[in-house]
């Protein structure tokens, strides 16, 4: 039995599905059971909240491994979750971290690195997935793409190698179910360098719709995040990651996925074709 947190998210949903496809038993931890009802009796549902340590403890009881999201920014709360998992005999935790953890001097890096350290210090075997950006981040474009065919771009022509949630999930499942892969820092990227204007061009071709890519400042992007409900300090930290891409510091391709999974990761075009309905 494996416990999946964030099962309604882009990665957690894929982790749940891929574990089931592999014949594993799955329990999902959620605040709202109705949001995972589509799994039917294929999964066990544990209702609770990260801020309620006892609900998480009950969810972790009897499971071999946990896929843990970075959903809580309060490090004290996160440590309690990890302690509860350890108390329940969880053997391994796969934590969805970030490439930002390579730079703990930055706020976004510190938020992730501190949580990795909490798992390390607990004594539970941990695997730390550090993706360099999700292809599904482009879902944020959906509203403007549908309304007026515009994508606002705070990253300029900076190139990076985003990875598909499906591929992140495949690595997560492997680390949970294969003890030989556990206990590693896994830096994950897609297999190609691309910039936002190129992504927009690809999406435009797939949708058969003219799209404009409008460059904006990282400050304007941060303001937009705040207006969407993200706390200001988090919005500023995210905007800082936009700056690293704009400045060319994210132009890195890692072969971690291919070495671990024995196949190439999805290209952005392959992923966008699969999910085109989200933008149409």
CSV table of N, CA and C in Angstrom, one decimal, residues 88-187:
chain,number,residue,atom,x,y,z
A,88,UNK,N,4.6,5.7,12.1
A,88,UNK,CA,3.7,4.6,11.6
A,88,UNK,C,4.5,3.6,10.8
A,89,UNK,N,5.8,3.7,10.8
A,89,UNK,CA,6.6,2.7,10.2
A,89,UNK,C,6.8,2.8,8.7
A,90,UNK,N,6.5,4.0,8.1
A,90,UNK,CA,6.7,4.2,6.7
A,90,UNK,C,8.2,4.0,6.3
A,91,UNK,N,8.5,3.2,5.3
A,91,UNK,CA,9.8,2.9,4.9
A,91,UNK,C,10.5,3.9,4.1
A,92,UNK,N,9.7,4.6,3.2
A,92,UNK,CA,10.4,5.5,2.3
A,92,UNK,C,9.4,6.6,1.9
A,93,UNK,N,10.0,7.8,1.7
A,93,UNK,CA,9.2,9.0,1.3
A,93,UNK,C,9.8,9.5,0.0
A,94,UNK,N,9.0,9.7,-1.0
A,94,UNK,CA,9.4,10.3,-2.3
A,94,UNK,C,8.8,11.7,-2.2
A,95,UNK,N,9.7,12.7,-2.2
A,95,UNK,CA,9.3,14.1,-2.0
A,95,UNK,C,9.4,14.9,-3.3
A,96,UNK,N,8.3,15.5,-3.7
A,96,UNK,CA,8.4,16.4,-4.9
A,96,UNK,C,9.0,17.7,-4.5
A,97,UNK,N,10.3,17.8,-4.7
A,97,UNK,CA,11.0,19.0,-4.4
A,97,UNK,C,11.1,19.9,-5.6
A,98,UNK,N,12.3,20.5,-5.8
A,98,UNK,CA,12.4,21.4,-7.0
A,98,UNK,C,13.9,21.6,-7.3
A,99,UNK,N,14.2,21.9,-8.5
A,99,UNK,CA,15.6,22.3,-8.8
A,99,UNK,C,16.1,23.5,-8.1
A,100,UNK,N,15.1,24.3,-7.6
A,100,UNK,CA,15.5,25.4,-6.8
A,100,UNK,C,16.2,25.0,-5.5
A,101,UNK,N,16.0,23.8,-5.0
A,101,UNK,CA,16.7,23.3,-3.8
A,101,UNK,C,18.2,23.3,-4.0
A,102,UNK,N,18.7,23.4,-5.2
A,102,UNK,CA,20.2,23.5,-5.5
A,102,UNK,C,20.7,24.9,-5.0
A,103,UNK,N,19.7,25.8,-4.8
A,103,UNK,CA,20.1,27.2,-4.5
A,103,UNK,C,19.4,27.6,-3.2
A,104,UNK,N,19.8,27.1,-2.0
A,104,UNK,CA,19.0,27.4,-0.8
A,104,UNK,C,19.2,28.8,-0.3
A,105,UNK,N,20.1,29.6,-1.0
A,105,UNK,CA,20.3,31.0,-0.6
A,105,UNK,C,19.1,31.8,-1.1
A,106,UNK,N,18.3,31.2,-2.1
A,106,UNK,CA,17.1,31.9,-2.5
A,106,UNK,C,15.9,31.3,-1.7
A,107,UNK,N,14.9,32.1,-1.5
A,107,UNK,CA,13.7,31.7,-0.7
A,107,UNK,C,13.1,30.5,-1.3
A,108,UNK,N,12.8,30.4,-2.6
A,108,UNK,CA,12.2,29.2,-3.1
A,108,UNK,C,13.1,28.0,-2.9
A,109,UNK,N,14.4,28.1,-3.0
A,109,UNK,CA,15.3,27.0,-2.8
A,109,UNK,C,15.2,26.6,-1.3
A,110,UNK,N,15.2,27.5,-0.4
A,110,UNK,CA,15.2,27.2,1.0
A,110,UNK,C,13.9,26.5,1.4
A,111,UNK,N,12.8,26.9,0.8
A,111,UNK,CA,11.5,26.3,1.2
A,111,UNK,C,11.5,24.8,0.8
A,112,UNK,N,12.2,24.4,-0.2
A,112,UNK,CA,12.3,23.0,-0.6
A,112,UNK,C,13.4,22.3,0.1
A,113,UNK,N,14.6,22.9,0.2
A,113,UNK,CA,15.7,22.3,0.9
A,113,UNK,C,15.4,22.0,2.3
A,114,UNK,N,14.8,22.9,3.0
A,114,UNK,CA,14.4,22.6,4.4
A,114,UNK,C,13.6,21.4,4.6
A,115,UNK,N,12.7,21.2,3.7
A,115,UNK,CA,11.8,20.0,3.7
A,115,UNK,C,12.6,18.7,3.4
A,116,UNK,N,13.5,18.8,2.4
A,116,UNK,CA,14.3,17.6,2.2
A,116,UNK,C,15.1,17.3,3.4
A,117,UNK,N,15.7,18.3,4.1
A,117,UNK,CA,16.5,18.1,5.3
A,117,UNK,C,15.6,17.5,6.4
A,118,UNK,N,14.4,17.9,6.5
A,118,UNK,CA,13.5,17.3,7.5
A,118,UNK,C,13.3,15.8,7.3
A,119,UNK,N,13.2,15.4,6.1
A,119,UNK,CA,13.1,13.9,5.8
A,119,UNK,C,14.4,13.2,6.1
A,120,UNK,N,15.6,13.8,5.6
A,120,UNK,CA,16.9,13.2,5.9
A,120,UNK,C,17.1,13.0,7.4
A,121,UNK,N,16.8,14.1,8.2
A,121,UNK,CA,17.0,14.0,9.6
A,121,UNK,C,16.1,13.1,10.3
A,122,UNK,N,15.0,12.7,9.7
A,122,UNK,CA,14.1,11.8,10.4
A,122,UNK,C,14.6,10.4,10.4
A,123,UNK,N,15.4,10.0,9.5
A,123,UNK,CA,15.9,8.7,9.3
A,123,UNK,C,15.1,7.8,8.4
A,124,UNK,N,14.0,8.4,7.9
A,124,UNK,CA,13.2,7.7,6.8
A,124,UNK,C,13.9,7.8,5.5
A,125,UNK,N,14.0,6.7,4.8
A,125,UNK,CA,14.7,6.8,3.5
A,125,UNK,C,13.9,7.7,2.5
A,126,UNK,N,14.6,8.7,2.0
A,126,UNK,CA,14.0,9.6,1.1
A,126,UNK,C,14.5,9.7,-0.3
A,127,UNK,N,13.6,10.0,-1.2
A,127,UNK,CA,14.0,10.3,-2.6
A,127,UNK,C,13.5,11.7,-2.9
A,128,UNK,N,14.4,12.5,-3.5
A,128,UNK,CA,14.1,13.9,-3.6
A,128,UNK,C,14.1,14.2,-5.1
A,129,UNK,N,12.9,14.4,-5.7
A,129,UNK,CA,12.7,14.7,-7.1
A,129,UNK,C,12.8,16.2,-7.3
A,130,UNK,N,13.8,16.6,-8.1
A,130,UNK,CA,14.1,18.1,-8.3
A,130,UNK,C,13.8,18.4,-9.8
A,131,UNK,N,12.6,18.6,-10.2
A,131,UNK,CA,12.3,19.0,-11.6
A,131,UNK,C,12.7,20.4,-11.8
A,132,UNK,N,13.0,20.7,-13.1
A,132,UNK,CA,13.5,22.0,-13.5
A,132,UNK,C,12.3,22.8,-14.2
A,133,UNK,N,11.1,22.6,-13.7
A,133,UNK,CA,9.9,23.2,-14.3
A,133,UNK,C,9.0,22.2,-14.9
A,134,UNK,N,7.7,22.4,-14.8
A,134,UNK,CA,6.7,21.4,-15.3
A,134,UNK,C,6.2,22.0,-16.6
A,135,UNK,N,5.9,21.1,-17.5
A,135,UNK,CA,5.2,21.5,-18.8
A,135,UNK,C,3.8,22.0,-18.4
A,136,UNK,N,3.2,21.4,-17.4
A,136,UNK,CA,1.9,21.8,-17.0
A,136,UNK,C,1.8,23.2,-16.4
A,137,UNK,N,2.9,23.9,-16.2
A,137,UNK,CA,2.9,25.3,-15.7
A,137,UNK,C,2.2,26.1,-16.8
A,138,UNK,N,2.2,25.7,-18.0
A,138,UNK,CA,1.6,26.4,-19.1
A,138,UNK,C,0.1,26.4,-19.0
A,139,UNK,N,-0.5,25.6,-18.1
A,139,UNK,CA,-2.0,25.7,-17.9
A,139,UNK,C,-2.4,27.1,-17.4
A,140,UNK,N,-1.4,27.8,-16.8
A,140,UNK,CA,-1.7,29.1,-16.3
A,140,UNK,C,-2.0,30.1,-17.5
A,141,UNK,N,-1.6,29.7,-18.7
A,141,UNK,CA,-1.9,30.5,-19.9
A,141,UNK,C,-3.4,30.3,-20.3
A,142,UNK,N,-4.1,29.3,-19.9
A,142,UNK,CA,-5.3,28.9,-20.4
A,142,UNK,C,-6.3,30.0,-20.6
A,143,UNK,N,-6.6,30.8,-19.5
A,143,UNK,CA,-7.6,31.8,-19.5
A,143,UNK,C,-7.4,32.8,-20.6
A,144,UNK,N,-6.1,33.3,-20.7
A,144,UNK,CA,-5.8,34.3,-21.7
A,144,UNK,C,-5.7,33.8,-23.1
A,145,UNK,N,-5.3,32.5,-23.2
A,145,UNK,CA,-5.3,31.9,-24.6
A,145,UNK,C,-6.7,31.8,-25.1
A,146,UNK,N,-7.6,31.3,-24.2
A,146,UNK,CA,-9.0,31.2,-24.7
A,146,UNK,C,-9.7,32.5,-24.9
A,147,UNK,N,-9.3,33.5,-24.1
A,147,UNK,CA,-10.0,34.8,-24.2
A,147,UNK,C,-9.5,35.7,-25.4
A,148,UNK,N,-8.2,35.8,-25.5
A,148,UNK,CA,-7.7,36.8,-26.5
A,148,UNK,C,-6.4,36.3,-27.2
A,149,UNK,N,-6.1,35.0,-27.0
A,149,UNK,CA,-5.0,34.5,-27.8
A,149,UNK,C,-3.6,35.1,-27.4
A,150,UNK,N,-3.5,35.4,-26.1
A,150,UNK,CA,-2.2,36.0,-25.7
A,150,UNK,C,-1.6,35.2,-24.6
A,151,UNK,N,-0.2,35.1,-24.6
A,151,UNK,CA,0.5,34.5,-23.5
A,151,UNK,C,1.5,35.6,-23.0
A,152,UNK,N,1.4,35.8,-21.7
A,152,UNK,CA,2.3,36.8,-21.1
A,152,UNK,C,3.6,36.1,-20.6
A,153,UNK,N,4.7,36.6,-21.0
A,153,UNK,CA,6.0,35.9,-20.8
A,153,UNK,C,7.0,36.7,-20.0
A,154,UNK,N,7.3,36.3,-18.7
A,154,UNK,CA,8.2,37.0,-17.9
A,154,UNK,C,9.7,36.4,-18.0
A,155,UNK,N,9.8,35.4,-18.9
A,155,UNK,CA,11.1,34.7,-19.0
A,155,UNK,C,11.9,35.0,-20.2
A,156,UNK,N,11.4,35.9,-21.0
A,156,UNK,CA,12.1,36.4,-22.3
A,156,UNK,C,12.4,35.2,-23.2
A,157,UNK,N,13.6,35.2,-23.7
A,157,UNK,CA,14.0,34.1,-24.6
A,157,UNK,C,15.0,33.1,-23.8
A,158,UNK,N,14.9,33.1,-22.5
A,158,UNK,CA,15.7,32.2,-21.7
A,158,UNK,C,15.2,30.8,-22.0
A,159,UNK,N,16.2,29.9,-22.2
A,159,UNK,CA,15.8,28.5,-22.5
A,159,UNK,C,15.9,27.6,-21.3
A,160,UNK,N,15.1,26.6,-21.2
A,160,UNK,CA,15.0,25.7,-20.1
A,160,UNK,C,14.5,24.4,-20.6
A,161,UNK,N,14.4,23.4,-19.8
A,161,UNK,CA,14.0,22.0,-20.2
A,161,UNK,C,12.9,21.5,-19.3
A,162,UNK,N,11.7,22.0,-19.5
A,162,UNK,CA,10.6,21.5,-18.7
A,162,UNK,C,10.3,20.0,-18.9
A,163,UNK,N,9.7,19.4,-17.9
A,163,UNK,CA,9.4,18.0,-17.9
A,163,UNK,C,7.9,17.8,-17.7
A,164,UNK,N,7.4,16.7,-18.3
A,164,UNK,CA,6.0,16.4,-18.3
A,164,UNK,C,5.6,15.8,-16.9
A,165,UNK,N,4.5,16.2,-16.3
A,165,UNK,CA,4.1,15.6,-15.0
A,165,UNK,C,4.0,14.0,-15.1
A,166,UNK,N,3.7,13.5,-16.3
A,166,UNK,CA,3.6,12.1,-16.4
A,166,UNK,C,5.0,11.5,-16.2
A,167,UNK,N,6.1,12.2,-16.7
A,167,UNK,CA,7.4,11.6,-16.5
A,167,UNK,C,7.9,11.8,-15.1
A,168,UNK,N,7.6,12.9,-14.4
A,168,UNK,CA,7.9,13.1,-13.0
A,168,UNK,C,7.2,12.0,-12.2
A,169,UNK,N,6.0,11.7,-12.5
A,169,UNK,CA,5.3,10.6,-11.8
A,169,UNK,C,5.9,9.2,-12.0
A,170,UNK,N,6.4,9.0,-13.2
A,170,UNK,CA,7.0,7.7,-13.5
A,170,UNK,C,8.2,7.5,-12.6
A,171,UNK,N,9.0,8.6,-12.4
A,171,UNK,CA,10.2,8.5,-11.5
A,171,UNK,C,9.7,8.3,-10.1
A,172,UNK,N,8.7,9.0,-9.7
A,172,UNK,CA,8.2,8.9,-8.3
A,172,UNK,C,7.7,7.5,-8.1
A,173,UNK,N,7.0,6.8,-9.0
A,173,UNK,CA,6.6,5.5,-8.8
A,173,UNK,C,7.8,4.5,-8.7
A,174,UNK,N,8.8,4.7,-9.5
A,174,UNK,CA,9.9,3.9,-9.5
A,174,UNK,C,10.7,4.0,-8.1
A,175,UNK,N,10.8,5.2,-7.6
A,175,UNK,CA,11.5,5.4,-6.3
A,175,UNK,C,10.7,4.8,-5.2
A,176,UNK,N,9.4,4.9,-5.3
A,176,UNK,CA,8.5,4.3,-4.2
A,176,UNK,C,8.6,2.8,-4.2
A,177,UNK,N,8.6,2.2,-5.4
A,177,UNK,CA,8.4,0.7,-5.5
A,177,UNK,C,9.7,0.0,-5.6
A,178,UNK,N,10.8,0.7,-6.0
A,178,UNK,CA,12.1,0.1,-6.2
A,178,UNK,C,13.1,0.6,-5.2
A,179,UNK,N,13.4,-0.2,-4.2
A,179,UNK,CA,14.3,0.3,-3.1
A,179,UNK,C,15.7,0.6,-3.6
A,180,UNK,N,16.1,0.1,-4.7
A,180,UNK,CA,17.4,0.4,-5.2
A,180,UNK,C,17.5,1.8,-5.7
A,181,UNK,N,16.4,2.5,-6.0
A,181,UNK,CA,16.4,3.8,-6.5
A,181,UNK,C,16.2,4.9,-5.4
A,182,UNK,N,15.9,4.4,-4.2
A,182,UNK,CA,15.6,5.3,-3.2
A,182,UNK,C,16.8,5.9,-2.6
A,183,UNK,N,16.6,7.1,-1.9
A,183,UNK,CA,17.7,7.7,-1.2
A,183,UNK,C,18.6,8.6,-2.1
A,184,UNK,N,18.1,9.0,-3.2
A,184,UNK,CA,18.8,9.8,-4.2
A,184,UNK,C,18.2,11.2,-4.4
A,185,UNK,N,19.1,12.1,-4.8
A,185,UNK,CA,18.6,13.4,-5.3
A,185,UNK,C,18.5,13.2,-6.8
A,186,UNK,N,17.3,13.4,-7.4
A,186,UNK,CA,17.1,13.1,-8.8
A,186,UNK,C,16.7,14.4,-9.5
A,187,UNK,N,17.7,15.0,-10.2
A,187,UNK,CA,17.5,16.2,-10.9
A,187,UNK,C,16.8,15.9,-12.3
